[in-house]
XYZ file of C-alpha atoms in Angstrom:
540
model
C 7.754 1.841 35.490
C 10.226 -0.492 37.049
C 11.958 2.581 38.585
C 8.764 3.811 40.029
C 8.267 0.310 41.739
C 11.945 0.183 43.182
C 11.250 4.051 44.975
C 8.519 3.082 46.371
C 9.731 -0.123 48.209
C 13.398 1.492 49.058
C 10.248 4.298 51.051
C 8.615 0.931 52.721
C 11.865 -0.585 53.920
C 12.982 0.231 57.058
C 16.641 -1.019 58.177
C 17.904 -2.290 54.360
C 20.867 -3.223 55.613
C 18.657 -5.879 58.170
C 16.937 -7.020 54.556
C 20.293 -7.569 52.685
C 21.697 -9.570 55.349
C 18.789 -12.066 54.290
C 18.898 -12.216 50.144
C 21.547 -14.396 49.979
C 20.079 -17.597 49.729
C 17.340 -15.960 47.076
C 20.021 -15.654 44.723
C 19.357 -19.030 42.710
C 15.769 -18.525 42.723
C 16.264 -14.751 41.252
C 18.146 -16.461 38.090
C 15.822 -19.177 37.592
C 13.183 -16.501 37.097
C 15.547 -14.039 34.951
C 15.515 -17.385 32.869
C 11.595 -17.584 32.421
C 11.227 -13.462 31.838
C 12.493 -13.873 28.101
C 12.195 -10.130 26.557
C 12.426 -8.570 29.926
C 15.664 -10.484 30.820
C 18.108 -7.695 30.104
C 16.320 -4.832 30.888
C 15.641 -6.593 34.210
C 19.292 -7.052 34.586
C 20.702 -4.132 33.597
C 18.059 -2.123 36.060
C 18.947 -4.309 39.134
C 22.560 -3.828 39.009
C 22.700 -0.149 38.309
C 20.377 -0.251 41.394
C 22.037 -2.369 43.675
C 25.185 -0.863 43.650
C 23.673 2.947 43.658
C 21.277 1.586 47.255
C 24.456 -0.455 48.365
C 26.679 2.492 48.181
C 24.247 4.749 50.337
C 23.342 2.484 52.867
C 26.015 0.392 53.867
C 28.450 2.055 56.066
C 32.226 2.228 54.428
C 33.662 0.849 58.033
C 31.236 -2.598 57.914
C 34.021 -5.934 57.292
C 34.970 -7.856 54.243
C 31.915 -10.392 54.128
C 29.169 -7.768 54.522
C 30.898 -6.051 51.420
C 30.534 -8.864 49.677
C 26.447 -9.164 50.334
C 25.616 -5.772 49.461
C 25.108 -6.417 45.786
C 22.529 -8.581 46.894
C 20.623 -6.513 49.026
C 17.511 -5.763 46.376
C 17.272 -8.735 45.405
C 13.102 -9.118 46.590
C 12.781 -6.171 44.745
C 13.998 -7.387 41.666
C 12.353 -10.691 42.259
C 9.006 -8.507 42.664
C 9.809 -6.634 39.764
C 10.292 -8.785 37.471
C 7.026 -10.895 38.766
C 4.464 -7.499 37.666
C 6.466 -7.111 34.476
C 6.203 -10.706 33.022
C 2.364 -11.321 35.243
C 0.962 -7.621 35.318
C -1.984 -8.107 38.174
C -2.817 -11.170 37.607
C 0.262 -11.914 40.625
C -1.400 -12.411 44.144
C -0.544 -14.074 47.009
C -2.354 -17.717 47.913
C -5.236 -18.110 49.404
C -6.094 -20.845 51.298
C -9.669 -21.597 52.544
C -11.185 -23.975 54.678
C -12.921 -24.907 58.474
C -12.066 -23.530 61.381
C -13.999 -26.161 63.440
C -14.896 -29.582 62.391
C -15.993 -32.522 64.105
C -13.678 -35.564 65.296
C -13.278 -38.194 63.540
C -15.032 -36.372 60.650
C -13.427 -35.181 56.642
C -12.527 -31.705 55.645
C -11.260 -30.057 53.368
C -8.487 -27.453 52.471
C -8.145 -25.546 49.363
C -5.470 -23.710 48.454
C -4.730 -21.176 44.868
C -1.948 -19.184 43.769
C -3.636 -17.513 41.096
C -1.517 -16.118 38.274
C 2.150 -17.835 38.870
C 3.950 -19.296 36.237
C 3.765 -23.440 35.437
C 4.593 -25.461 36.824
C 3.854 -24.323 41.045
C 3.463 -26.886 43.266
C 1.124 -26.483 47.240
C 2.411 -27.361 50.130
C -0.185 -27.871 53.448
C 1.738 -27.017 56.858
C 0.110 -27.468 60.487
C 2.335 -25.294 63.000
C 5.074 -25.485 60.277
C 5.206 -28.625 59.857
C 4.416 -30.245 56.116
C 0.904 -32.072 56.490
C 1.259 -32.959 52.729
C 2.564 -31.876 48.927
C 0.574 -31.869 46.411
C 1.574 -30.787 42.551
C -2.431 -29.836 40.634
C -2.161 -29.318 36.825
C -3.175 -27.399 34.610
C -3.440 -24.075 36.653
C -6.120 -25.239 39.368
C -6.307 -24.935 42.447
C -4.684 -27.520 45.712
C -6.691 -29.337 47.593
C -6.122 -30.956 51.082
C -8.421 -33.452 52.282
C -8.009 -34.045 55.850
C -9.560 -36.746 58.890
C -9.955 -35.084 61.782
C -8.243 -36.473 65.110
C -7.331 -34.830 68.462
C -3.875 -34.136 66.891
C -5.192 -32.497 64.060
C -6.193 -29.391 65.578
C -3.610 -26.265 64.741
C -2.783 -23.603 62.521
C -2.473 -24.056 59.112
C -0.773 -22.192 55.965
C -0.218 -23.389 52.195
C 3.182 -22.451 51.244
C 3.408 -22.326 47.362
C 6.708 -22.875 45.397
C 6.840 -21.578 42.019
C 8.598 -23.824 38.925
C 8.257 -26.860 41.182
C 11.899 -26.119 42.479
C 12.344 -26.673 46.622
C 15.678 -24.376 45.671
C 12.983 -21.445 45.253
C 12.089 -19.175 48.216
C 8.494 -20.175 48.659
C 5.027 -17.743 48.845
C 3.121 -18.348 52.085
C -1.189 -18.054 52.232
C -3.707 -16.375 55.532
C -3.484 -18.596 57.950
C -6.512 -21.439 59.809
C -7.045 -21.805 63.445
C -8.469 -25.094 63.230
C -10.325 -26.444 66.519
C -11.197 -30.446 66.659
C -14.994 -30.640 68.312
C -15.921 -33.422 70.257
C -19.553 -34.382 69.499
C -21.272 -34.335 72.694
C -22.540 -37.480 74.704
C -23.870 -38.643 77.965
C -25.623 -35.315 79.576
C -26.638 -35.960 82.995
C -28.017 -33.527 85.879
C -26.229 -33.410 89.079
C -28.453 -31.485 91.699
C -27.496 -30.558 95.229
C -28.702 -31.699 97.463
C -28.845 -35.372 96.211
C -31.336 -36.516 96.185
C -33.006 -32.896 95.608
C -35.408 -32.845 98.679
C -35.447 -30.032 100.071
C -37.800 -27.311 102.442
C -39.231 -23.720 101.499
C -36.653 -21.386 101.129
C -33.564 -23.945 100.901
C -30.970 -23.343 98.254
C -30.652 -25.644 95.224
C -28.048 -26.141 92.990
C -28.317 -28.129 89.221
C -25.407 -29.126 87.327
C -25.733 -30.396 83.672
C -22.656 -32.366 82.930
C -21.611 -34.611 80.159
C -19.336 -38.262 79.235
C -17.834 -36.349 76.401
C -17.745 -32.863 74.503
C -16.557 -29.855 73.782
C -17.286 -26.226 72.462
C -20.167 -27.067 74.524
C -23.963 -24.782 75.006
C -26.528 -25.027 77.457
C -30.112 -25.100 77.778
C -32.429 -25.719 80.473
C -36.364 -26.965 81.129
C -39.006 -27.151 83.919
C -41.698 -29.205 83.018
C -41.017 -29.689 79.436
C -40.786 -25.512 79.112
C -37.321 -23.351 78.284
C -36.274 -21.651 81.029
C -35.622 -17.936 80.051
C -35.358 -14.959 81.388
C -37.293 -15.625 84.619
C -35.315 -13.807 87.492
C -36.196 -16.941 89.760
C -32.968 -18.977 87.577
C -29.603 -18.085 87.944
C -27.965 -19.801 85.036
C -24.418 -19.884 84.413
C -23.117 -22.046 82.253
C -23.954 -25.555 82.916
C -25.543 -24.889 86.445
C -28.401 -23.758 87.696
C -29.354 -22.087 90.884
C -32.455 -21.174 92.491
C -30.976 -19.402 95.845
C -34.706 -19.905 98.025
C -37.274 -22.628 96.748
C -40.327 -22.285 96.790
C -43.516 -24.752 95.718
C -43.701 -23.344 92.514
C -40.409 -24.543 92.151
C -41.411 -28.393 92.382
C -41.636 -30.271 89.315
C -39.189 -32.064 86.785
C -36.014 -30.833 85.289
C -33.652 -31.756 82.471
C -30.510 -29.232 80.352
C -29.916 -29.864 76.874
C -26.627 -29.671 75.925
C -25.256 -28.935 71.974
C -21.993 -28.416 69.756
C -21.557 -24.677 68.828
C -21.306 -25.782 65.223
C -23.756 -25.120 62.152
C -24.839 -28.650 62.093
C -24.995 -28.737 65.695
C -25.402 -32.426 67.806
C -27.506 -32.599 70.811
C -27.631 -34.615 73.875
C -30.972 -34.163 76.413
C -30.408 -35.164 79.996
C -33.094 -37.448 81.755
C -35.157 -35.633 83.873
C -35.226 -35.290 87.287
C -37.793 -34.595 90.106
C -37.421 -31.805 92.436
C -39.567 -32.090 95.525
C -40.394 -29.249 97.367
C -41.590 -30.028 101.424
C -44.038 -26.984 102.363
C -43.985 -26.011 105.459
C -47.859 -27.380 107.285
C -50.390 -25.234 107.553
C -53.101 -25.099 110.927
C -54.926 -27.513 110.369
C -58.879 -26.677 110.923
C -61.771 -29.386 112.265
C -64.704 -29.690 110.580
C -67.496 -31.924 110.946
C -70.981 -33.445 109.617
C -73.713 -35.816 111.252
C -75.199 -38.947 110.014
C -77.093 -41.546 111.423
C -76.993 -44.951 111.471
C -78.723 -48.707 112.665
C -76.083 -47.599 116.384
C -77.145 -44.027 116.279
C -75.346 -40.542 115.379
C -72.150 -39.989 114.553
C -70.062 -37.422 113.876
C -67.907 -37.749 110.956
C -64.919 -35.027 111.940
C -62.208 -33.971 109.505
C -59.056 -32.354 110.238
C -57.422 -30.848 107.381
C -54.791 -28.565 106.555
C -54.889 -26.288 103.056
C -50.561 -26.567 102.452
C -47.929 -29.224 103.481
C -45.836 -31.604 101.963
C -47.844 -35.727 102.579
C -46.968 -38.045 104.493
C -49.197 -36.152 107.477
C -49.948 -37.003 110.977
C -53.146 -36.005 112.414
C -54.361 -36.670 115.725
C -58.457 -35.514 117.350
C -58.869 -34.021 120.690
C -61.799 -33.888 122.066
C -61.466 -31.566 125.021
C -57.909 -32.908 126.383
C -58.720 -36.371 125.510
C -57.385 -37.778 122.476
C -60.070 -39.636 120.459
C -57.503 -41.106 117.449
C -54.780 -40.231 115.332
C -54.142 -40.920 111.629
C -51.238 -40.796 108.824
C -52.358 -39.690 105.663
C -50.480 -39.306 102.509
C -53.028 -36.179 101.622
C -53.372 -33.118 103.343
C -57.063 -34.233 105.981
C -57.580 -37.557 107.583
C -60.958 -38.502 108.971
C -62.345 -39.541 112.472
C -65.847 -40.537 113.887
C -67.011 -39.326 116.857
C -70.967 -40.722 118.255
C -72.842 -37.525 119.057
C -75.997 -37.256 120.574
C -78.500 -34.225 119.051
C -79.320 -31.597 121.421
C -76.174 -31.814 123.302
C -72.839 -30.178 123.295
C -70.018 -33.010 123.619
C -66.947 -30.793 123.832
C -64.724 -28.839 121.862
C -63.040 -30.777 118.809
C -59.233 -29.514 117.884
C -56.932 -31.600 115.791
C -52.935 -31.399 116.178
C -50.790 -32.589 112.501
C -47.200 -33.044 112.138
C -44.987 -33.481 109.131
C -40.846 -33.584 108.639
C -41.072 -30.448 109.346
C -43.149 -29.200 111.855
C -45.719 -29.454 114.507
C -49.324 -27.469 114.491
C -52.667 -27.580 116.954
C -55.533 -25.510 115.045
C -58.468 -23.857 116.547
C -61.295 -25.597 118.421
C -64.369 -26.311 117.789
C -67.421 -27.235 119.756
C -69.022 -30.885 118.955
C -72.533 -30.026 119.465
C -75.831 -31.043 117.032
C -78.546 -28.516 117.227
C -82.064 -29.804 115.370
C -83.417 -27.910 113.009
C -86.210 -25.827 115.111
C -87.872 -22.447 115.407
C -89.350 -20.291 112.461
C -88.627 -20.289 109.117
C -88.495 -17.114 107.788
C -87.823 -15.945 104.203
C -86.501 -12.700 102.166
C -87.250 -11.392 98.845
C -84.279 -9.254 97.288
C -84.768 -7.789 93.881
C -81.807 -7.133 91.732
C -80.603 -4.227 88.908
C -78.013 -3.889 86.896
C -75.928 -0.500 86.912
C -78.865 1.237 84.522
C -81.045 0.525 87.236
C -82.780 -2.306 85.312
C -84.500 -5.242 86.917
C -82.435 -8.231 85.944
C -82.898 -10.610 89.007
C -84.437 -11.623 91.952
C -82.726 -13.413 94.885
C -84.786 -15.242 97.711
C -83.043 -16.346 101.080
C -84.585 -19.165 103.906
C -83.005 -18.999 107.369
C -84.126 -21.597 110.140
C -84.444 -20.255 113.938
C -82.376 -22.863 115.219
C -80.613 -25.973 113.401
C -77.219 -27.022 113.108
C -76.990 -29.433 109.546
C -80.761 -27.533 107.939
C -82.150 -29.019 104.573
C -83.860 -26.948 102.749
C -86.898 -26.968 100.201
C -87.894 -24.464 97.270
C -91.591 -24.245 95.947
C -93.038 -21.953 93.490
C -96.902 -22.105 93.611
C -96.678 -25.406 95.874
C -94.759 -26.968 93.410
C -91.202 -28.432 94.408
C -88.458 -26.698 92.283
C -86.032 -29.294 91.166
C -82.197 -28.344 91.928
C -81.231 -27.089 88.651
C -83.722 -25.121 85.860
C -83.945 -22.810 83.447
C -84.442 -19.812 85.060
C -83.449 -20.076 88.673
C -80.202 -21.403 90.813
C -80.297 -23.420 93.803
C -77.164 -22.584 95.425
C -75.564 -24.601 98.257
C -76.057 -25.630 101.114
C -79.387 -24.891 99.605
C -80.594 -21.964 101.517
C -80.961 -19.682 98.032
C -82.666 -19.507 95.177
C -81.312 -16.988 92.507
C -83.823 -15.806 89.559
C -81.823 -15.198 87.119
C -84.307 -13.563 84.237
C -87.213 -11.178 84.922
C -90.114 -13.332 82.617
C -93.512 -13.829 83.441
C -93.157 -17.511 83.917
C -91.197 -16.490 87.120
C -93.840 -15.156 88.842
C -96.087 -16.456 91.508
C -95.805 -17.323 94.988
C -92.716 -18.620 96.552
C -91.871 -20.258 99.540
C -89.263 -23.340 101.689
C -88.671 -25.317 103.930
C -86.923 -26.751 106.434
C -85.427 -29.852 108.079
C -82.487 -32.030 109.524
C -80.176 -33.370 106.574
C -79.060 -36.732 109.039
C -82.720 -37.263 110.333
C -86.394 -37.807 108.861
C -88.109 -34.875 111.123
C -90.474 -33.048 109.783
C -90.661 -30.240 107.616
C -91.389 -26.460 108.876
C -92.351 -23.886 106.320
C -92.101 -20.664 105.685
C -94.351 -17.467 104.890
C -95.156 -17.333 101.419
C -94.338 -14.697 99.391
C -95.403 -13.241 96.187
C -92.656 -12.384 92.985
C -93.830 -10.245 90.342
C -92.491 -8.860 87.273
C -94.945 -5.771 86.480
C -93.544 -2.294 87.728
C -90.123 -3.600 87.417
C -89.185 -2.156 84.475
C -86.111 0.474 83.708
C -86.301 3.713 85.757
C -85.737 5.815 82.977
C -83.083 8.632 83.346
C -85.429 11.943 83.374
C -87.741 10.378 86.277
C -83.797 9.925 87.998
C -83.461 13.811 86.559
C -86.615 14.521 88.114
C -86.185 13.136 91.413
C -82.545 14.700 91.683
C -84.317 18.429 90.502
C -86.428 18.216 93.676
C -84.329 17.078 95.957
C -81.934 20.131 95.152
C -85.291 22.481 95.278
C -86.059 21.678 98.359
C -82.519 21.774 99.830
C -82.648 25.717 97.908
C -85.691 26.251 99.985
C -84.711 25.228 103.144
C -81.170 27.578 103.039
C -83.809 30.797 101.676
C -85.868 29.997 104.992
C -83.093 29.685 107.576
C -81.780 33.002 106.074
C -84.758 34.498 106.173
C -85.460 33.039 110.070
C -81.697 34.613 110.366
C -82.140 37.814 109.566
C -85.935 38.933 111.172
C -83.977 37.667 114.096
C -81.441 40.173 113.851
C -83.848 42.930 113.116
C -86.141 42.131 116.052
C -83.177 42.331 118.467
C -82.052 45.822 117.055
C -85.482 47.192 117.573
C -85.276 45.949 121.119
C -82.344 47.580 122.027
C -83.216 50.458 120.730
C -86.801 50.201 122.972
C -84.820 49.941 126.048
C -82.723 52.974 125.161
C -85.644 55.303 124.733
C -87.359 53.675 127.857
C -84.224 54.518 129.954
C -83.921 58.145 128.524
C -87.259 58.062 129.250
C -86.812 57.554 132.827
C -84.016 59.449 133.103
C -85.878 62.525 132.136
C -88.651 61.934 135.045
C -86.290 61.793 137.621
C -84.704 64.997 136.898
C -87.881 67.031 136.614
C -88.843 65.226 139.886
C -86.129 66.332 141.559
C -86.158 69.534 140.114
C -89.981 70.232 141.550
C -88.644 69.149 145.329
C -85.809 71.004 145.426
C -87.884 74.414 144.220
C -90.462 73.654 147.363
C -87.723 73.761 149.852
C -86.274 76.692 148.900
C -87.559 79.900 151.362
């Protein structure tokens, strides 16, 4: 067995001469180890001496100096040591194993554990960091060594443990695997820095947010918009601790914050305060509208200038033709003005102008004219059907001959209908009545009335219309099929008649052609006979 182990070791030794130069200091360790091998001591020494003389003669060239010649007998000391350990303790001899964390928080406590099973007692353990000794341990009863450390800024580095057999410092040690420990600083004091600062932007500008911490290492970042995590949205570009929106829009306005965490299993988290982002929306063209009211001082038009989008505050101007009637700075997107009017007369054209921090716009003109309600009031009835030709409702529409601000009232059998009912709806501004079901209760005579909404003028009545539910059943598919067949039959008959008429026309034309040809040939024959008779009478 020893011979086989030696031969395998020689086969895997690329430079035996270089190995011999490092074995001089291990002589005492070999002697101490051989003294513990009991019955195997004599065999090991005999085999070692025989193998050394043979191996060194075949490896070291005869032209080496005298000092190197003296080192030849020691070139196989490591091989013999391993062979002796294997023969003494068998397969239980293993390399030392170091276990422990590779990341730890600053000011926390950690524990490394080093064990080397199968070595003879006593065994001493050393924990080293970057080659420097940290602490010694000599456990009892073949127990692994534990090393407890308090983590500081200088604790990080590469750790391994070294094991000495027999407790003697003169013996070469056995080394374990290496663990790279990194010190993690707990995160604290997260905050968001914006560009621009403060984060107030116009539509289309770029927003850049950066998440900063007062202290911390080995960090990961998450971003939140209006309390929802930003993930997978193509509008946002997230790189490390930065969030970038290339061109902001109105939907990007809101609150942003970041969450920073240490990259450990027992992670620690720090949330930044929320940062409100304002987006200045481009102002839209202002629209003008008005209503009319009556007071003790006469009639007034309540004029409103309104923009559908923009960023307050907005300043509005109201013009009547070219004259400025007034201006307002509103905290919303609309402003109101009061203008005296006279019913039945045109006061001119109203126009609004709006300006915010980005631009100024003029809106379209609207004629300021209040026309009293007058003329005839007409009523139209329309029955509504579903896709399967079933009557589902009735719509009644009331229209005045003239009037800018009419007010309507609806009646069934001369009874006023309220604004809401179980089987009908009166739409705003009241000119349409919708009957939502076909039941006997809705049958009767309907009519509407109209007058000015701003004055106590007289009501103008429409004609009455009868709405009934009989005969509004379902139009069956059989009836539709019969009607379709009738139309198809009429089409076929018409086509046949056309074809017959064309064929008769062609026959008549052919007969006329033949008659003309026959008449022509008869005329020619008659003329030939006449010429023959005249020529015979002239001849003597």
